[in-house]
Amino acid sequence: MKFLVTGATSGLGRNAVEWLLTQGHQVHATGRNQIAGKELTTLGAQFTALDLVTATDTDYLQLLSDCDIVWHCAALSSPWGRYEWFYQANTVVTARLAQFAGKSGIKRFIHISTPSIYFDFQSHQNITEDYLAEHFANHYANTKYEAEKRIQEYVKLYPDTVYLILRPRGIFGPHDRVIIPRILALLNRTGGILYLPGGGQAFVDLTFVLNVVHALYLASDKQNIQSGNAFNITNQQPCKLDDLIHLLLKDQLNLHYKTRSLPYRLLYGTAALLEGIASLTNKEPALTRYSVGTLYFDMTLSQKMAIERLGYQPLYNMNESIHLTAQWLQQSGHV
């Protein structure tokens, strides 16, 4: 089979391409980082440097040519920014790619969405796929949900293409540019002090990147699965945030740091102020209300659908996931 992987030069997409190549599959990878693209070409991928926001219809059709399955990993993933940036990168791009996939007769289109559509500044346990926040916390969640709605429209229009949606929670691991890099950058700014709302006692449900790749492959291969289904994906090991950070920073990386507990309302108010300043400077604030909320409120996801319909079970437990992440951080010079 030949796979098209978007967002292939970092994060999930980069891991997906590397794994597929080790399994002997043909891969057409696309992303904006040409240096990373050359590395993927060396590994055996066909690489196209492309910005999907500005790409033409012809560009999209060329990406899909001769492909059987699409793994759409590309997205603008940030807690802050202008609505138009998110709408173009997350909603419009997904809609265009999904439509062209249907027109081109692609067998499966697997879209990476987000559990951020559940987040509503409250604690929740065992959230099922049919839950939805009454008000979205940011433009990222809003536009990712709009992308899901567009995909559901194509489920009816293109019955020969199976469209599936995965919602992995808090992806971390090799090539991550979101979660762990932000923590390390914060430690650098504060001189080794990690300020956490409530002392990091919130329960989080994170996902190692190679477990997400495993879920992607199951979604590509599982027979008799209904087009349009959405699945929560996690490591299935909810843990306290402070325990996870300690396992990575102290036990694996041997970094010396101190945790300081701050009141949620104080951090929330500070974040609101920083966001106001950022709206004038167009520079991402060091702290956002969404980020503060995700560190303070419990969020765990139901895995019933993924287990029963995809047959998904994590290949790597949390200890193994943290160890492999630390290993990559050290080898790549990030620590």
PDB file of C-alpha atoms in Angstrom, residues 36-252:
ATOM      1  CA  ALA A  36      13.587  17.273   7.437  1.00  0.00           C
ATOM      2  CA  GLY A  37      12.187  16.377   4.019  1.00  0.00           C
ATOM      3  CA  LYS A  38      15.663  15.542   2.746  1.00  0.00           C
ATOM      4  CA  GLU A  39      16.173  13.270   5.741  1.00  0.00           C
ATOM      5  CA  LEU A  40      12.925  11.455   4.937  1.00  0.00           C
ATOM      6  CA  THR A  41      13.980  11.128   1.298  1.00  0.00           C
ATOM      7  CA  THR A  42      17.218   9.506   2.443  1.00  0.00           C
ATOM      8  CA  LEU A  43      15.145   6.990   4.392  1.00  0.00           C
ATOM      9  CA  GLY A  44      13.178   6.111   1.252  1.00  0.00           C
ATOM     10  CA  ALA A  45      10.144   8.398   1.228  1.00  0.00           C
ATOM     11  CA  GLN A  46       8.887  10.400  -1.694  1.00  0.00           C
ATOM     12  CA  PHE A  47       8.844  13.960  -0.354  1.00  0.00           C
ATOM     13  CA  THR A  48       7.008  17.056  -1.566  1.00  0.00           C
ATOM     14  CA  ALA A  49       7.768  20.371   0.130  1.00  0.00           C
ATOM     15  CA  LEU A  50       4.419  22.130   0.270  1.00  0.00           C
ATOM     16  CA  ASP A  51       2.343  24.544   2.325  1.00  0.00           C
ATOM     17  CA  LEU A  52      -1.135  23.023   2.215  1.00  0.00           C
ATOM     18  CA  VAL A  53      -2.745  26.395   2.950  1.00  0.00           C
ATOM     19  CA  THR A  54      -1.459  27.957  -0.277  1.00  0.00           C
ATOM     20  CA  ALA A  55      -1.374  24.746  -2.357  1.00  0.00           C
ATOM     21  CA  THR A  56      -3.368  24.606  -5.598  1.00  0.00           C
ATOM     22  CA  ASP A  57      -5.957  21.996  -6.557  1.00  0.00           C
ATOM     23  CA  THR A  58      -3.337  20.463  -8.843  1.00  0.00           C
ATOM     24  CA  ASP A  59      -0.927  20.200  -5.908  1.00  0.00           C
ATOM     25  CA  TYR A  60      -3.514  18.293  -3.902  1.00  0.00           C
ATOM     26  CA  LEU A  61      -4.258  15.890  -6.748  1.00  0.00           C
ATOM     27  CA  GLN A  62      -0.562  15.229  -7.287  1.00  0.00           C
ATOM     28  CA  LEU A  63      -0.127  14.417  -3.603  1.00  0.00           C
ATOM     29  CA  LEU A  64      -2.937  11.876  -3.785  1.00  0.00           C
ATOM     30  CA  SER A  65      -1.850  10.304  -7.065  1.00  0.00           C
ATOM     31  CA  ASP A  66      -1.344   6.519  -6.755  1.00  0.00           C
ATOM     32  CA  CYS A  67      -1.974   6.603  -3.002  1.00  0.00           C
ATOM     33  CA  ASP A  68      -4.282   4.170  -1.220  1.00  0.00           C
ATOM     34  CA  ILE A  69      -4.496   5.690   2.261  1.00  0.00           C
ATOM     35  CA  VAL A  70      -4.178   9.203   3.688  1.00  0.00           C
ATOM     36  CA  TRP A  71      -2.913   9.961   7.181  1.00  0.00           C
ATOM     37  CA  HIS A  72      -3.734  13.626   7.670  1.00  0.00           C
ATOM     38  CA  CYS A  73      -1.496  14.718  10.554  1.00  0.00           C
ATOM     39  CA  ALA A  74      -0.867  18.322   9.524  1.00  0.00           C
ATOM     40  CA  ALA A  75      -2.448  21.041  11.660  1.00  0.00           C
ATOM     41  CA  LEU A  76      -1.836  24.359  13.323  1.00  0.00           C
ATOM     42  CA  SER A  77      -1.619  23.206  16.935  1.00  0.00           C
ATOM     43  CA  SER A  78      -1.214  26.108  19.317  1.00  0.00           C
ATOM     44  CA  PRO A  79      -3.103  27.496  22.315  1.00  0.00           C
ATOM     45  CA  TRP A  80      -2.998  31.007  20.830  1.00  0.00           C
ATOM     46  CA  GLY A  81      -3.267  32.797  17.486  1.00  0.00           C
ATOM     47  CA  ARG A  82      -5.664  34.499  15.096  1.00  0.00           C
ATOM     48  CA  TYR A  83      -8.814  32.659  14.098  1.00  0.00           C
ATOM     49  CA  GLU A  84      -8.031  32.978  10.385  1.00  0.00           C
ATOM     50  CA  TRP A  85      -4.706  31.180  10.815  1.00  0.00           C
ATOM     51  CA  PHE A  86      -6.411  28.207  12.448  1.00  0.00           C
ATOM     52  CA  TYR A  87      -9.379  28.206  10.095  1.00  0.00           C
ATOM     53  CA  GLN A  88      -7.195  28.033   6.983  1.00  0.00           C
ATOM     54  CA  ALA A  89      -4.726  25.453   8.348  1.00  0.00           C
ATOM     55  CA  ASN A  90      -7.176  23.191  10.168  1.00  0.00           C
ATOM     56  CA  THR A  91     -10.594  23.529   8.556  1.00  0.00           C
ATOM     57  CA  VAL A  92     -10.019  24.562   4.950  1.00  0.00           C
ATOM     58  CA  VAL A  93      -6.988  22.330   4.372  1.00  0.00           C
ATOM     59  CA  THR A  94      -8.720  19.287   5.873  1.00  0.00           C
ATOM     60  CA  ALA A  95     -11.880  19.902   3.857  1.00  0.00           C
ATOM     61  CA  ARG A  96      -9.970  20.265   0.587  1.00  0.00           C
ATOM     62  CA  LEU A  97      -7.818  17.200   1.166  1.00  0.00           C
ATOM     63  CA  ALA A  98     -10.762  15.074   2.285  1.00  0.00           C
ATOM     64  CA  GLN A  99     -12.834  16.107  -0.723  1.00  0.00           C
ATOM     65  CA  PHE A 100     -10.060  15.411  -3.208  1.00  0.00           C
ATOM     66  CA  ALA A 101      -9.444  12.069  -1.483  1.00  0.00           C
ATOM     67  CA  GLY A 102     -13.082  11.137  -2.086  1.00  0.00           C
ATOM     68  CA  LYS A 103     -12.977  12.278  -5.695  1.00  0.00           C
ATOM     69  CA  SER A 104      -9.730  10.350  -6.249  1.00  0.00           C
ATOM     70  CA  GLY A 105     -11.144   7.123  -4.825  1.00  0.00           C
ATOM     71  CA  ILE A 106      -8.762   6.921  -1.858  1.00  0.00           C
ATOM     72  CA  LYS A 107      -9.614   3.813   0.164  1.00  0.00           C
ATOM     73  CA  ARG A 108      -9.186   5.359   3.622  1.00  0.00           C
ATOM     74  CA  PHE A 109      -8.783   8.875   4.944  1.00  0.00           C
ATOM     75  CA  ILE A 110      -7.612   8.992   8.577  1.00  0.00           C
ATOM     76  CA  HIS A 111      -7.851  12.435  10.140  1.00  0.00           C
ATOM     77  CA  ILE A 112      -6.016  13.391  13.333  1.00  0.00           C
ATOM     78  CA  SER A 113      -8.337  15.559  15.392  1.00  0.00           C
ATOM     79  CA  THR A 114      -8.167  16.492  19.078  1.00  0.00           C
ATOM     80  CA  PRO A 115      -9.811  15.964  22.493  1.00  0.00           C
ATOM     81  CA  SER A 116      -9.524  19.750  22.884  1.00  0.00           C
ATOM     82  CA  ILE A 117     -13.087  19.826  21.570  1.00  0.00           C
ATOM     83  CA  TYR A 118     -14.117  18.377  24.955  1.00  0.00           C
ATOM     84  CA  PHE A 119     -12.309  20.916  27.115  1.00  0.00           C
ATOM     85  CA  ASP A 120     -14.556  23.360  28.992  1.00  0.00           C
ATOM     86  CA  PHE A 121     -12.558  24.405  32.079  1.00  0.00           C
ATOM     87  CA  GLN A 122     -14.086  21.644  34.187  1.00  0.00           C
ATOM     88  CA  SER A 123     -12.827  18.273  35.364  1.00  0.00           C
ATOM     89  CA  HIS A 124     -14.053  15.218  33.466  1.00  0.00           C
ATOM     90  CA  GLN A 125     -13.316  11.506  33.688  1.00  0.00           C
ATOM     91  CA  ASN A 126     -13.865   8.849  31.047  1.00  0.00           C
ATOM     92  CA  ILE A 127     -15.107  11.232  28.346  1.00  0.00           C
ATOM     93  CA  THR A 128     -16.829   9.460  25.453  1.00  0.00           C
ATOM     94  CA  GLU A 129     -16.577  10.475  21.806  1.00  0.00           C
ATOM     95  CA  ASP A 130     -20.052  12.013  21.709  1.00  0.00           C
ATOM     96  CA  TYR A 131     -19.222  14.681  24.307  1.00  0.00           C
ATOM     97  CA  LEU A 132     -18.698  18.256  23.134  1.00  0.00           C
ATOM     98  CA  ALA A 133     -17.833  21.430  25.012  1.00  0.00           C
ATOM     99  CA  GLU A 134     -20.655  23.968  25.014  1.00  0.00           C
ATOM    100  CA  HIS A 135     -18.112  26.689  24.253  1.00  0.00           C
ATOM    101  CA  PHE A 136     -14.716  25.919  22.730  1.00  0.00           C
ATOM    102  CA  ALA A 137     -11.713  27.060  24.748  1.00  0.00           C
ATOM    103  CA  ASN A 138      -9.747  28.395  21.769  1.00  0.00           C
ATOM    104  CA  HIS A 139      -9.590  28.713  17.987  1.00  0.00           C
ATOM    105  CA  TYR A 140      -7.677  25.453  17.692  1.00  0.00           C
ATOM    106  CA  ALA A 141     -10.508  23.391  19.181  1.00  0.00           C
ATOM    107  CA  ASN A 142     -13.124  25.331  17.229  1.00  0.00           C
ATOM    108  CA  THR A 143     -11.496  24.853  13.829  1.00  0.00           C
ATOM    109  CA  LYS A 144     -10.617  21.207  14.443  1.00  0.00           C
ATOM    110  CA  TYR A 145     -14.269  20.497  15.204  1.00  0.00           C
ATOM    111  CA  GLU A 146     -15.300  22.375  12.066  1.00  0.00           C
ATOM    112  CA  ALA A 147     -12.910  20.108  10.139  1.00  0.00           C
ATOM    113  CA  GLU A 148     -14.635  17.050  11.611  1.00  0.00           C
ATOM    114  CA  LYS A 149     -18.008  18.395  10.469  1.00  0.00           C
ATOM    115  CA  ARG A 150     -16.688  18.801   6.927  1.00  0.00           C
ATOM    116  CA  ILE A 151     -15.457  15.220   6.935  1.00  0.00           C
ATOM    117  CA  GLN A 152     -18.896  13.981   8.006  1.00  0.00           C
ATOM    118  CA  GLU A 153     -20.347  15.698   4.923  1.00  0.00           C
ATOM    119  CA  TYR A 154     -17.981  13.734   2.678  1.00  0.00           C
ATOM    120  CA  VAL A 155     -18.894  10.451   4.367  1.00  0.00           C
ATOM    121  CA  LYS A 156     -22.232  10.696   2.578  1.00  0.00           C
ATOM    122  CA  LEU A 157     -20.892  12.117  -0.686  1.00  0.00           C
ATOM    123  CA  TYR A 158     -18.072   9.595  -1.181  1.00  0.00           C
ATOM    124  CA  PRO A 159     -19.189   6.158   0.066  1.00  0.00           C
ATOM    125  CA  ASP A 160     -16.208   4.410  -1.565  1.00  0.00           C
ATOM    126  CA  THR A 161     -13.813   6.207   0.797  1.00  0.00           C
ATOM    127  CA  VAL A 162     -13.812   5.273   4.488  1.00  0.00           C
ATOM    128  CA  TYR A 163     -13.283   8.391   6.594  1.00  0.00           C
ATOM    129  CA  LEU A 164     -12.129   7.891  10.203  1.00  0.00           C
ATOM    130  CA  ILE A 165     -11.198  10.363  12.935  1.00  0.00           C
ATOM    131  CA  LEU A 166      -8.676   9.815  15.733  1.00  0.00           C
ATOM    132  CA  ARG A 167      -8.515  12.078  18.791  1.00  0.00           C
ATOM    133  CA  PRO A 168      -5.197  11.362  20.549  1.00  0.00           C
ATOM    134  CA  ARG A 169      -4.725  13.159  23.845  1.00  0.00           C
ATOM    135  CA  GLY A 170      -1.456  15.016  24.553  1.00  0.00           C
ATOM    136  CA  ILE A 171       0.944  13.437  22.046  1.00  0.00           C
ATOM    137  CA  PHE A 172       4.559  13.260  23.239  1.00  0.00           C
ATOM    138  CA  GLY A 173       7.709  11.485  22.112  1.00  0.00           C
ATOM    139  CA  PRO A 174      10.440  11.882  19.475  1.00  0.00           C
ATOM    140  CA  HIS A 175      10.163  14.979  17.252  1.00  0.00           C
ATOM    141  CA  ASP A 176       7.618  16.567  19.618  1.00  0.00           C
ATOM    142  CA  ARG A 177       7.632  20.359  19.328  1.00  0.00           C
ATOM    143  CA  VAL A 178       4.710  21.096  21.631  1.00  0.00           C
ATOM    144  CA  ILE A 179       4.509  19.558  25.110  1.00  0.00           C
ATOM    145  CA  ILE A 180       8.013  18.707  26.330  1.00  0.00           C
ATOM    146  CA  PRO A 181       9.849  21.542  24.510  1.00  0.00           C
ATOM    147  CA  ARG A 182       7.494  24.024  26.202  1.00  0.00           C
ATOM    148  CA  ILE A 183       8.245  22.510  29.618  1.00  0.00           C
ATOM    149  CA  LEU A 184      12.003  22.657  29.019  1.00  0.00           C
ATOM    150  CA  ALA A 185      11.758  26.234  27.747  1.00  0.00           C
ATOM    151  CA  LEU A 186       9.765  27.199  30.833  1.00  0.00           C
ATOM    152  CA  LEU A 187      12.419  25.703  33.112  1.00  0.00           C
ATOM    153  CA  ASN A 188      15.079  27.714  31.300  1.00  0.00           C
ATOM    154  CA  ARG A 189      13.132  30.941  31.795  1.00  0.00           C
ATOM    155  CA  THR A 190      12.445  30.331  35.485  1.00  0.00           C
ATOM    156  CA  GLY A 191      15.831  28.988  36.502  1.00  0.00           C
ATOM    157  CA  GLY A 192      14.589  25.463  37.130  1.00  0.00           C
ATOM    158  CA  ILE A 193      11.307  26.243  38.855  1.00  0.00           C
ATOM    159  CA  LEU A 194       8.119  24.728  37.458  1.00  0.00           C
ATOM    160  CA  TYR A 195       5.028  26.644  38.447  1.00  0.00           C
ATOM    161  CA  LEU A 196       1.940  24.440  38.300  1.00  0.00           C
ATOM    162  CA  PRO A 197      -1.673  25.265  39.173  1.00  0.00           C
ATOM    163  CA  GLY A 198      -2.736  23.131  42.097  1.00  0.00           C
ATOM    164  CA  GLY A 199       0.764  21.663  42.307  1.00  0.00           C
ATOM    165  CA  GLY A 200       0.258  19.409  39.268  1.00  0.00           C
ATOM    166  CA  GLN A 201      -2.280  17.147  40.973  1.00  0.00           C
ATOM    167  CA  ALA A 202      -4.587  16.984  37.935  1.00  0.00           C
ATOM    168  CA  PHE A 203      -5.058  13.609  36.252  1.00  0.00           C
ATOM    169  CA  VAL A 204      -3.954  13.649  32.612  1.00  0.00           C
ATOM    170  CA  ASP A 205      -4.333  11.032  29.891  1.00  0.00           C
ATOM    171  CA  LEU A 206      -1.367  11.437  27.538  1.00  0.00           C
ATOM    172  CA  THR A 207      -0.352   9.399  24.481  1.00  0.00           C
ATOM    173  CA  PHE A 208       3.063   8.267  23.273  1.00  0.00           C
ATOM    174  CA  VAL A 209       3.498   9.115  19.623  1.00  0.00           C
ATOM    175  CA  LEU A 210       4.228   5.544  18.476  1.00  0.00           C
ATOM    176  CA  ASN A 211       0.996   4.390  20.086  1.00  0.00           C
ATOM    177  CA  VAL A 212      -0.807   6.923  17.913  1.00  0.00           C
ATOM    178  CA  VAL A 213       1.000   5.551  14.850  1.00  0.00           C
ATOM    179  CA  HIS A 214      -0.187   2.085  15.894  1.00  0.00           C
ATOM    180  CA  ALA A 215      -3.764   3.385  16.109  1.00  0.00           C
ATOM    181  CA  LEU A 216      -3.416   4.977  12.669  1.00  0.00           C
ATOM    182  CA  TYR A 217      -2.391   1.661  11.175  1.00  0.00           C
ATOM    183  CA  LEU A 218      -5.237  -0.189  12.870  1.00  0.00           C
ATOM    184  CA  ALA A 219      -7.654   2.393  11.464  1.00  0.00           C
ATOM    185  CA  SER A 220      -6.172   1.798   8.013  1.00  0.00           C
ATOM    186  CA  ASP A 221      -6.398  -1.981   8.188  1.00  0.00           C
ATOM    187  CA  LYS A 222      -9.513  -2.797  10.246  1.00  0.00           C
ATOM    188  CA  GLN A 223     -12.275  -4.332   8.151  1.00  0.00           C
ATOM    189  CA  ASN A 224     -16.023  -3.688   8.458  1.00  0.00           C
ATOM    190  CA  ILE A 225     -15.612  -0.353  10.179  1.00  0.00           C
ATOM    191  CA  GLN A 226     -18.158   2.409   9.745  1.00  0.00           C
ATOM    192  CA  SER A 227     -17.074   5.506   7.854  1.00  0.00           C
ATOM    193  CA  GLY A 228     -17.301   8.652   9.956  1.00  0.00           C
ATOM    194  CA  ASN A 229     -16.443   7.010  13.290  1.00  0.00           C
ATOM    195  CA  ALA A 230     -14.287   8.944  15.785  1.00  0.00           C
ATOM    196  CA  PHE A 231     -11.998   7.332  18.376  1.00  0.00           C
ATOM    197  CA  ASN A 232     -10.282   8.566  21.524  1.00  0.00           C
ATOM    198  CA  ILE A 233      -6.662   7.396  21.684  1.00  0.00           C
ATOM    199  CA  THR A 234      -4.460   7.473  24.804  1.00  0.00           C
ATOM    200  CA  ASN A 235      -1.817   5.427  26.624  1.00  0.00           C
ATOM    201  CA  GLN A 236      -4.716   4.144  28.773  1.00  0.00           C
ATOM    202  CA  GLN A 237      -2.730   5.041  31.917  1.00  0.00           C
ATOM    203  CA  PRO A 238      -4.095   8.254  33.458  1.00  0.00           C
ATOM    204  CA  CYS A 239      -1.549   9.722  35.874  1.00  0.00           C
ATOM    205  CA  LYS A 240      -1.043  12.811  37.974  1.00  0.00           C
ATOM    206  CA  LEU A 241       0.726  15.507  35.984  1.00  0.00           C
ATOM    207  CA  ASP A 242       3.382  16.020  38.651  1.00  0.00           C
ATOM    208  CA  ASP A 243       4.226  12.296  38.676  1.00  0.00           C
ATOM    209  CA  LEU A 244       4.702  12.211  34.905  1.00  0.00           C
ATOM    210  CA  ILE A 245       6.923  15.283  34.906  1.00  0.00           C
ATOM    211  CA  HIS A 246       9.019  13.818  37.722  1.00  0.00           C
ATOM    212  CA  LEU A 247       9.396  10.533  35.853  1.00  0.00           C
ATOM    213  CA  LEU A 248      10.730  12.326  32.770  1.00  0.00           C
ATOM    214  CA  LEU A 249      12.753  15.205  34.168  1.00  0.00           C
ATOM    215  CA  LYS A 250      14.154  13.678  37.350  1.00  0.00           C
ATOM    216  CA  ASP A 251      14.233   9.905  36.884  1.00  0.00           C
ATOM    217  CA  GLN A 252      15.116   9.810  33.174  1.00  0.00           C
TER     218      GLN A 252
END
